[in-house]
XYZ file of C-alpha atoms in Angstrom:
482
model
C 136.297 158.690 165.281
C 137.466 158.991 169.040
C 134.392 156.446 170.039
C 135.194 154.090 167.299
C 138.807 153.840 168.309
C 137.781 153.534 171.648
C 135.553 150.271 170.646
C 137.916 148.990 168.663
C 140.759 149.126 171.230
C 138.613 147.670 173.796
C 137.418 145.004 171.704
C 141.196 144.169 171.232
C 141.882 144.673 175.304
C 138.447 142.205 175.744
C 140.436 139.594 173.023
C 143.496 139.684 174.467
C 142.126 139.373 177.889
C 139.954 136.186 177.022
C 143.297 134.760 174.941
C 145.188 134.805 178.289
C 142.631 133.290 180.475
C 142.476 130.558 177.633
C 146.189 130.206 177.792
C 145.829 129.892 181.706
C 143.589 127.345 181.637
C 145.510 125.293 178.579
C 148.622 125.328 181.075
C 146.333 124.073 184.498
C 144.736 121.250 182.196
C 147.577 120.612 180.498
C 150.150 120.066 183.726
C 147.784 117.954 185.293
C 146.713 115.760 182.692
C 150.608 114.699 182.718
C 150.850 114.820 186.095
C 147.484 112.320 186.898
C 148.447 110.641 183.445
C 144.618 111.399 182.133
C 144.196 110.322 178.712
C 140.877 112.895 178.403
C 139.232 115.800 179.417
C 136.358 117.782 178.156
C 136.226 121.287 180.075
C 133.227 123.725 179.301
C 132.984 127.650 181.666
C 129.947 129.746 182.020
C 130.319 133.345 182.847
C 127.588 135.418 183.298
C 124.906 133.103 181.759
C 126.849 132.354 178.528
C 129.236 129.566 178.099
C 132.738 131.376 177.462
C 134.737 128.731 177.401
C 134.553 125.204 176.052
C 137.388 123.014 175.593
C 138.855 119.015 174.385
C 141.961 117.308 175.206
C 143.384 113.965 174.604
C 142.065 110.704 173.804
C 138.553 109.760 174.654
C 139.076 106.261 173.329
C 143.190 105.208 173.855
C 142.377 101.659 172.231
C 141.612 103.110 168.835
C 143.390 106.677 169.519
C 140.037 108.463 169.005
C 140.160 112.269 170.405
C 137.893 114.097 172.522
C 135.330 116.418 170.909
C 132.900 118.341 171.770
C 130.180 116.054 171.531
C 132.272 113.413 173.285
C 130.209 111.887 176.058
C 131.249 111.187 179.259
C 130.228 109.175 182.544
C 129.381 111.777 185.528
C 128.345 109.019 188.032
C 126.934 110.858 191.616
C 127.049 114.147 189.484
C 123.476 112.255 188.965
C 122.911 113.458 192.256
C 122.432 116.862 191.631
C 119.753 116.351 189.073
C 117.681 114.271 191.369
C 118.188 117.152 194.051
C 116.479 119.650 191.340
C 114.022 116.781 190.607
C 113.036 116.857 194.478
C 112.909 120.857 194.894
C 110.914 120.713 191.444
C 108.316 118.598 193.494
C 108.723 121.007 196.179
C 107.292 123.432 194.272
C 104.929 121.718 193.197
C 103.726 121.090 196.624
C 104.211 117.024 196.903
C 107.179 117.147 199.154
C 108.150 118.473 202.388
C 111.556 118.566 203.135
C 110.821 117.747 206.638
C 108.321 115.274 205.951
C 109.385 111.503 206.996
C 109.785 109.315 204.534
C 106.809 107.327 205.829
C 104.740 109.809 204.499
C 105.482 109.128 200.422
C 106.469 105.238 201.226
C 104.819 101.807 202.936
C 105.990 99.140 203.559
C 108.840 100.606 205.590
C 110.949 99.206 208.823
C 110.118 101.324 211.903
C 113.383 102.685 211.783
C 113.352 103.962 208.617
C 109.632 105.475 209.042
C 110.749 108.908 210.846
C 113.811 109.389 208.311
C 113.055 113.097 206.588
C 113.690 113.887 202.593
C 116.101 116.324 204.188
C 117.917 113.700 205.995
C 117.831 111.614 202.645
C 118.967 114.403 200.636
C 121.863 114.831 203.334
C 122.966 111.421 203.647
C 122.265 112.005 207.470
C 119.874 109.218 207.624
C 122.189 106.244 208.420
C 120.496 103.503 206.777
C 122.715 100.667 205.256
C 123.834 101.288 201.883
C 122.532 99.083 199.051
C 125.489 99.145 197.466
C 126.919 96.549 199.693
C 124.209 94.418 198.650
C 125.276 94.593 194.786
C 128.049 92.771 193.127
C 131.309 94.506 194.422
C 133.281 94.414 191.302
C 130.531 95.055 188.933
C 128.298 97.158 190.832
C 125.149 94.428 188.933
C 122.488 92.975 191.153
C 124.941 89.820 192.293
C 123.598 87.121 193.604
C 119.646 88.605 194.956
C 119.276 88.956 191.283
C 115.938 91.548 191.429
C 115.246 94.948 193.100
C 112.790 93.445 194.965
C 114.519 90.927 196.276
C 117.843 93.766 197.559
C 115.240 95.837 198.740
C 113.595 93.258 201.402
C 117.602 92.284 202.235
C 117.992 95.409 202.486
C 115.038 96.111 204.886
C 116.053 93.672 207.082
C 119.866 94.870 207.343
C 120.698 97.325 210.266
C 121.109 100.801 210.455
C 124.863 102.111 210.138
C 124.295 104.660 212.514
C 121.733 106.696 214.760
C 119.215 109.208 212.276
C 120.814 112.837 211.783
C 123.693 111.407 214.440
C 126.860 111.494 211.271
C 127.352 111.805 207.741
C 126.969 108.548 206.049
C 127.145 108.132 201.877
C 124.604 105.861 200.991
C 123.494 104.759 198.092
C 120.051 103.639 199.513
C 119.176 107.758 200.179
C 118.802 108.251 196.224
C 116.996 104.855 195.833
C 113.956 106.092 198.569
C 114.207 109.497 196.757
C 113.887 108.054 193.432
C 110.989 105.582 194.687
C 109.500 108.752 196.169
C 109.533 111.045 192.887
C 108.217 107.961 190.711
C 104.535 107.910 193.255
C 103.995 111.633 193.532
C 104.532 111.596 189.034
C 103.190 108.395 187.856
C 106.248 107.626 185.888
C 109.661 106.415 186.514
C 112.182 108.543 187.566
C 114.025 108.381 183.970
C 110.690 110.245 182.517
C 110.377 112.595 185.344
C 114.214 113.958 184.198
C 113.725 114.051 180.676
C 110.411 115.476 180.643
C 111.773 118.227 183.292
C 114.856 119.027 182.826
C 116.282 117.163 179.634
C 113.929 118.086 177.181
C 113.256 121.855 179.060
C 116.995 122.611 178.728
C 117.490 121.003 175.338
C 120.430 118.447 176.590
C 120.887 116.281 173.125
C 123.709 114.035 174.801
C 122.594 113.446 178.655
C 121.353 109.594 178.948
C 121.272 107.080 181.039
C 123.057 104.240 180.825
C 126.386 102.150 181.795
C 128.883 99.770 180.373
C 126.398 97.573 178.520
C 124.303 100.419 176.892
C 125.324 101.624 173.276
C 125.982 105.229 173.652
C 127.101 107.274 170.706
C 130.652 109.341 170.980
C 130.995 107.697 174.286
C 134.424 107.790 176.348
C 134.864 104.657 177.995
C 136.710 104.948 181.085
C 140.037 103.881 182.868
C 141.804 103.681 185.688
C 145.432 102.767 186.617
C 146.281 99.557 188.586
C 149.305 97.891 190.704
C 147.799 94.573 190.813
C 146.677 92.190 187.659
C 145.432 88.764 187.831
C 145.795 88.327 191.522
C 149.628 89.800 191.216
C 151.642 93.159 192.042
C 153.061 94.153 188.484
C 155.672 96.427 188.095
C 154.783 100.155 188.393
C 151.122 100.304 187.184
C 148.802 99.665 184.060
C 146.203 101.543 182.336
C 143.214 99.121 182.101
C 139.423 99.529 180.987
C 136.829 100.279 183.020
C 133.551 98.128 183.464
C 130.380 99.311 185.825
C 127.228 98.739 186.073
C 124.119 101.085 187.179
C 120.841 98.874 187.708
C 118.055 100.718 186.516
C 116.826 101.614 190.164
C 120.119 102.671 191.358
C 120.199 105.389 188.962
C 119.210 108.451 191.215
C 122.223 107.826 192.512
C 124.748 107.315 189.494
C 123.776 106.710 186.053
C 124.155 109.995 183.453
C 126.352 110.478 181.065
C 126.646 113.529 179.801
C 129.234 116.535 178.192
C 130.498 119.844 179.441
C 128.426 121.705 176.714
C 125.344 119.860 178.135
C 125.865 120.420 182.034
C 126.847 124.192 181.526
C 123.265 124.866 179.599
C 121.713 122.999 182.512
C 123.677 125.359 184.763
C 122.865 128.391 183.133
C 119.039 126.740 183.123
C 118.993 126.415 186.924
C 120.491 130.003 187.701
C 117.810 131.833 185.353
C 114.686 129.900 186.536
C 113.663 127.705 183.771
C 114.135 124.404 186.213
C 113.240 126.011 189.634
C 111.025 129.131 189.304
C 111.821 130.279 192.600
C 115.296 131.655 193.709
C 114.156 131.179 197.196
C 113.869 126.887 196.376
C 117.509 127.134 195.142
C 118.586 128.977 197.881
C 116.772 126.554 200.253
C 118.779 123.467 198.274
C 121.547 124.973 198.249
C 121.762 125.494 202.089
C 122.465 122.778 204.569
C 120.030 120.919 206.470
C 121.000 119.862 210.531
C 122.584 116.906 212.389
C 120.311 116.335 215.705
C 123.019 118.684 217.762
C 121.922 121.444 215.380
C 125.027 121.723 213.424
C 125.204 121.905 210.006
C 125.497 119.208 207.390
C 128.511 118.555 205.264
C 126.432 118.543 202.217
C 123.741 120.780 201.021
C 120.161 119.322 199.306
C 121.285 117.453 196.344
C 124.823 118.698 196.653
C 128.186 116.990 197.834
C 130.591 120.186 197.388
C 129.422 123.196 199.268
C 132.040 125.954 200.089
C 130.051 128.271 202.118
C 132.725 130.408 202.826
C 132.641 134.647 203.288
C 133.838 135.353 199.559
C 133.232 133.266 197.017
C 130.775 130.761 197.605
C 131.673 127.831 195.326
C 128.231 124.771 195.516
C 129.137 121.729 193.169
C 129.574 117.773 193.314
C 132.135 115.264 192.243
C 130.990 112.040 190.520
C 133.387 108.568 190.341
C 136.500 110.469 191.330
C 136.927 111.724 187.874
C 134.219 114.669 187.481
C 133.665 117.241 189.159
C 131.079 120.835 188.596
C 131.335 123.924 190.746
C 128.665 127.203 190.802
C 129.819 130.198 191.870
C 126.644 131.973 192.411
C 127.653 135.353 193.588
C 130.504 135.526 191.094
C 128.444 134.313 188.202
C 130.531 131.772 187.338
C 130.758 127.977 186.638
C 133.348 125.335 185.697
C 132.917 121.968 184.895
C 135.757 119.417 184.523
C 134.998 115.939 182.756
C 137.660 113.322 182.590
C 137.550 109.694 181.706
C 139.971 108.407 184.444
C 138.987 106.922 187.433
C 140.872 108.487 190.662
C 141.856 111.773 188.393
C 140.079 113.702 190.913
C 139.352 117.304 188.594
C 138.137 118.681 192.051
C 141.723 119.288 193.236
C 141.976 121.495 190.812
C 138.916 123.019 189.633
C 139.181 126.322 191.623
C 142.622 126.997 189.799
C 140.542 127.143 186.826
C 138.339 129.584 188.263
C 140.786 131.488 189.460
C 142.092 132.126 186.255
C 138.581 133.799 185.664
C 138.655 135.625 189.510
C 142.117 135.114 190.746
C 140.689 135.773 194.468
C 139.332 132.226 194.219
C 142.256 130.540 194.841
C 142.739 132.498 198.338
C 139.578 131.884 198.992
C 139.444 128.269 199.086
C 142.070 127.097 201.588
C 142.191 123.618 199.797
C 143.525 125.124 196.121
C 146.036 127.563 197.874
C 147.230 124.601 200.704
C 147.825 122.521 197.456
C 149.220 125.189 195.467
C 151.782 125.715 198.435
C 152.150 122.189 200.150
C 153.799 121.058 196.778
C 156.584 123.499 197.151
C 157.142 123.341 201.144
C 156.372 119.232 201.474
C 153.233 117.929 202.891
C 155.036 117.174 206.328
C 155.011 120.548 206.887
C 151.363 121.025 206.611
C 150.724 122.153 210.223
C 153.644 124.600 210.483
C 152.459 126.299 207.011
C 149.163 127.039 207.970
C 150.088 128.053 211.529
C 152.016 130.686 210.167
C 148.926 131.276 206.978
C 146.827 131.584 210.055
C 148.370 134.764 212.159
C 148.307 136.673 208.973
C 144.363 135.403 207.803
C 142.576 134.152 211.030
C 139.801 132.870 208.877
C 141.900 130.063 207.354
C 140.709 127.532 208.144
C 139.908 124.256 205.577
C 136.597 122.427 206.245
C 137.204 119.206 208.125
C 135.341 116.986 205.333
C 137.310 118.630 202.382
C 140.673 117.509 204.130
C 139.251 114.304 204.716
C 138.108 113.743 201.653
C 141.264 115.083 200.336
C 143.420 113.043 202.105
C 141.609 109.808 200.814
C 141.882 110.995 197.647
C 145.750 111.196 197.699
C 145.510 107.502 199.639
C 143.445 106.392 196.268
C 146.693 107.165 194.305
C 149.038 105.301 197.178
C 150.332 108.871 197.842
C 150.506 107.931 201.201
C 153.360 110.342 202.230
C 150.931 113.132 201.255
C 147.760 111.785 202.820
C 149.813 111.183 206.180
C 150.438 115.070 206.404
C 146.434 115.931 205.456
C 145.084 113.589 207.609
C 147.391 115.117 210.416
C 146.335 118.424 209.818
C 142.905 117.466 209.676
C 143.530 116.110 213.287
C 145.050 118.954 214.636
C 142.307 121.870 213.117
C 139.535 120.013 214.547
C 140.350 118.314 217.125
C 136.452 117.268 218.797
C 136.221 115.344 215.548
C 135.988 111.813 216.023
C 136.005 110.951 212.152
C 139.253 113.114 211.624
C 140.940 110.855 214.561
C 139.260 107.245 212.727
C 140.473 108.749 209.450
C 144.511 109.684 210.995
C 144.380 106.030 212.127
C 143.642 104.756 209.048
C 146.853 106.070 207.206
C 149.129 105.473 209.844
C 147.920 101.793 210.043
C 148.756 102.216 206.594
C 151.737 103.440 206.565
C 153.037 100.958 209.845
C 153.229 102.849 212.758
C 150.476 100.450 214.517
C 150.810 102.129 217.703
C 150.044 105.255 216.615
C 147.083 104.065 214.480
C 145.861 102.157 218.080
C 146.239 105.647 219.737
C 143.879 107.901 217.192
C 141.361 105.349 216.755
C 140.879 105.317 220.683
C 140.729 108.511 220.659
C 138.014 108.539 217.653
C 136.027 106.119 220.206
C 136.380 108.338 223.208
C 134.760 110.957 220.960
C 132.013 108.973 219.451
C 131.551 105.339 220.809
C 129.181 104.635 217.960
C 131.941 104.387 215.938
C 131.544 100.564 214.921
C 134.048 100.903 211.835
C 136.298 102.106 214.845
C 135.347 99.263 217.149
C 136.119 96.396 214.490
C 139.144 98.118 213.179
C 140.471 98.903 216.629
C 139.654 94.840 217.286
C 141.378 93.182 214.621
C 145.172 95.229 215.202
C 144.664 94.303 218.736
C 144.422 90.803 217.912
C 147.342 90.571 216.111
C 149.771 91.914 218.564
């Protein structure tokens, strides 16, 4: 009788537990749904190789007031990414590809520039090629004006190189393209077959297509965004308006699935227990960064555009159109994955609150989600003073350049240019040998109209790295007008 009481109370403890992590999560979603005004989210948790949590809120379609379900599909643009870096480290495997292999030796045909770029490099987006997207239609993402792949991809042979190979983190487009190109020789079949032959249909994903704005995709969530300007005028405030993209077929390494929560977490929980990548040492290996020419590090892992490689708590994920966003927490066993249908909602701000209500460590742990947490309360102004003083008691805190950079953009998205002021600042003054956290500083305060200032940091971004064209042309044009 003791035992079965004992069961019975835990069973009630485990209950209540899992009732109050639900509740936490309900009140993170809930306040920042109102506060980024997102009309949907889809939310699905995997804990220890079962999804524990899965979870809809608000309107997938506002036109027609239609709510979001489970089965609700969503857009998870360069989330894409991640499945073409399994679809590379599948090949890897397999033998075909080398990581540090150059390019030349899957593709012909190729500018002599291009010819010693590695996969790593690709994978990386350390390769500094020009972007393709630039060649596409800038407001609808279509072909434009070239009209065919072939034609974009000759233009875009003949376009130059943004920067030096392995010299600085560039994202490009064209990296995804080569890799895609590359998987479709080694299989004999487009890239679209390679993914649903090896990981769609192994994983069992019944809503994970391809497709964009013109395809017909059942319970799909059409996206929005929010904007100032209509018709070539400033409007009062801002309006809620559709979305509209488009993902040419060969483009679609890059950003072209739509999928659910439900869908990416069995994928998850597919990677982690070796039914996409048999060996833990080829997951390891993509989930580890490659190297800039100087030997350090690269921002992003194989594949992967979030990677927190910090003592406790390694978090490896990726964001996709500002609006999704998917973090693994391999040590911890854990996984959340946040899809919205808002452009510029940015779920990545707060993921790690939602993990934390899982392991409430996590939110220590990642200096971005506890600088948020607290720069809300104390003002963004005060950035530098708070985490001086963060700093004498936890030496270690210290937030990764690109994370505050990316940050700060994120809050200049949403004309929250108060807020990116003080990030962008910080960013400055934690790593100060960067020359992109000086270009970025000078950005906002051009931005915000303190010209001289602006002048000052992007010199400064130039003494550090006088490669810096976007510096150069930037620097130019404010000089002219004074």
């Amino acid at each position: 009788m003791k035992i079965y009481l004992f069961i019975v109370s835990l069973f009630i403890s485990l209950s209540s537990f899992a009732q109050n992590v639900s509740s936490s999560v309900d009140e993170v979603i809930q306040r920042e749904m109102k506060t980024r005004r997102i009309p949907g989210v889809q939310i699905a948790v995997v804990q220890n190789g079962k999804i524990v949590l899965r979870k809809s809120y608000g309107l997938a379609n506002v036109q027609d007031q239609i709510t979001v379900k489970d089965n609700t599909i969503f857009p998870i643009n360069s989330n894409t990414k991640i499945f073409t870096g399994v679809a590379v480290m599948q090949l890897v495997e397999q033998g075909k590809i080398k990581l540090e292999a150059p390019v030349s030796t899957y593709l012909d045909g190729l500018p002599v520039e291009w010819q010693k770029i590695t996969i790593d490099q690709l994978l990386t987006h350390i390769s500094g090629l020009p972007d393709m997207l630039r060649l596409l239609d800038p407001v609808t993402g279509n072909v434009g004006v070239l009209k065919t792949e072939e034609a974009i991809f000759e233009k875009l042979k003949t376009t130059p190189m943004e920067s030096k190979t392995g010299e600085q983190f560039s994202y490009n487009q064209t990296n995804y393209y080569l890799l895609g190109k590359i998987i479709e020789k080694l299989t004999h079949k487009s890239f679209a077959e390679f993914f649903e032959e090896k990981q769609f249909k192994m994983v069992n994903l019944k809503n994970t297509v391809f497709g964009d704005s013109r395809d017909i995709i059942p319970h799909y969530a059409p996206s929005y965004s929010y904007r100032s300007f209509f018709d070539g005028k400033r409007i009062s405030g801002d309006k809620l308006v559709n979305g509209y993209y488009e993902f040419p077929d060969f483009t679609r390494t890059g950003a072209g699935l739509n999928s659910t929560s439900e869908d990416l977490a069995n994928w998850v929980i597919a990677l982690q227990n070796g039914k996409l990548l048999q060996k833990q040492s080829t997951v390891d290996t993509m989930w580890s960064p490659a190297k800039f020419n100087n030997g350090k590090p690269t921002d992003w892992v194989r594949g992967w555009g979030i990677a927190k490689l910090r003592k406790n708590h390694k978090a490896i994920g990726m964001s996709g159109g500002n609006r999704s966003a998917l973090l693994i927490y391999p040590d911890d066993h854990l996984a959340v994955i946040v899809l919205t249908n808002l452009g510029g909602s940015a779920p990545e701000d707060f993921i790690e609150e939602i993990a934390g209500c899982y392991i409430p460590d996590i939110i220590k742990a990642d200096p971005l989600t506890y600088l948020r947490k607290n720069l809300q309360k104390v003002g963004y102004e005060n950035a530098i003073d708070f985490v001086k003083n963060e700093k004498k008691q936890n030496p270690d805190f210290k937030p990764q350049e690109s994370e505050l950079n990316n940050w700060g953009y994120r809050l200049l998205a949403t004309n929250q240019k108060k807020e990116a002021l003080g990030i962008f600042k910080l960013n400055v003054y934690l790593h100060p040998d960067s020359w992109n956290a000086y270009d970025s500083y000078g950005e906002v305060l051009l931005k915000t109209g303190d010209k001289n200032k602006g002048i000052e940091m992007y010199k400064k971004s130039l003494d550090l790295n006088p490669d810096n064209e976007n510096g150069k042309k930037v620097l130019k044009e404010v000089q002219a007008q004074n």
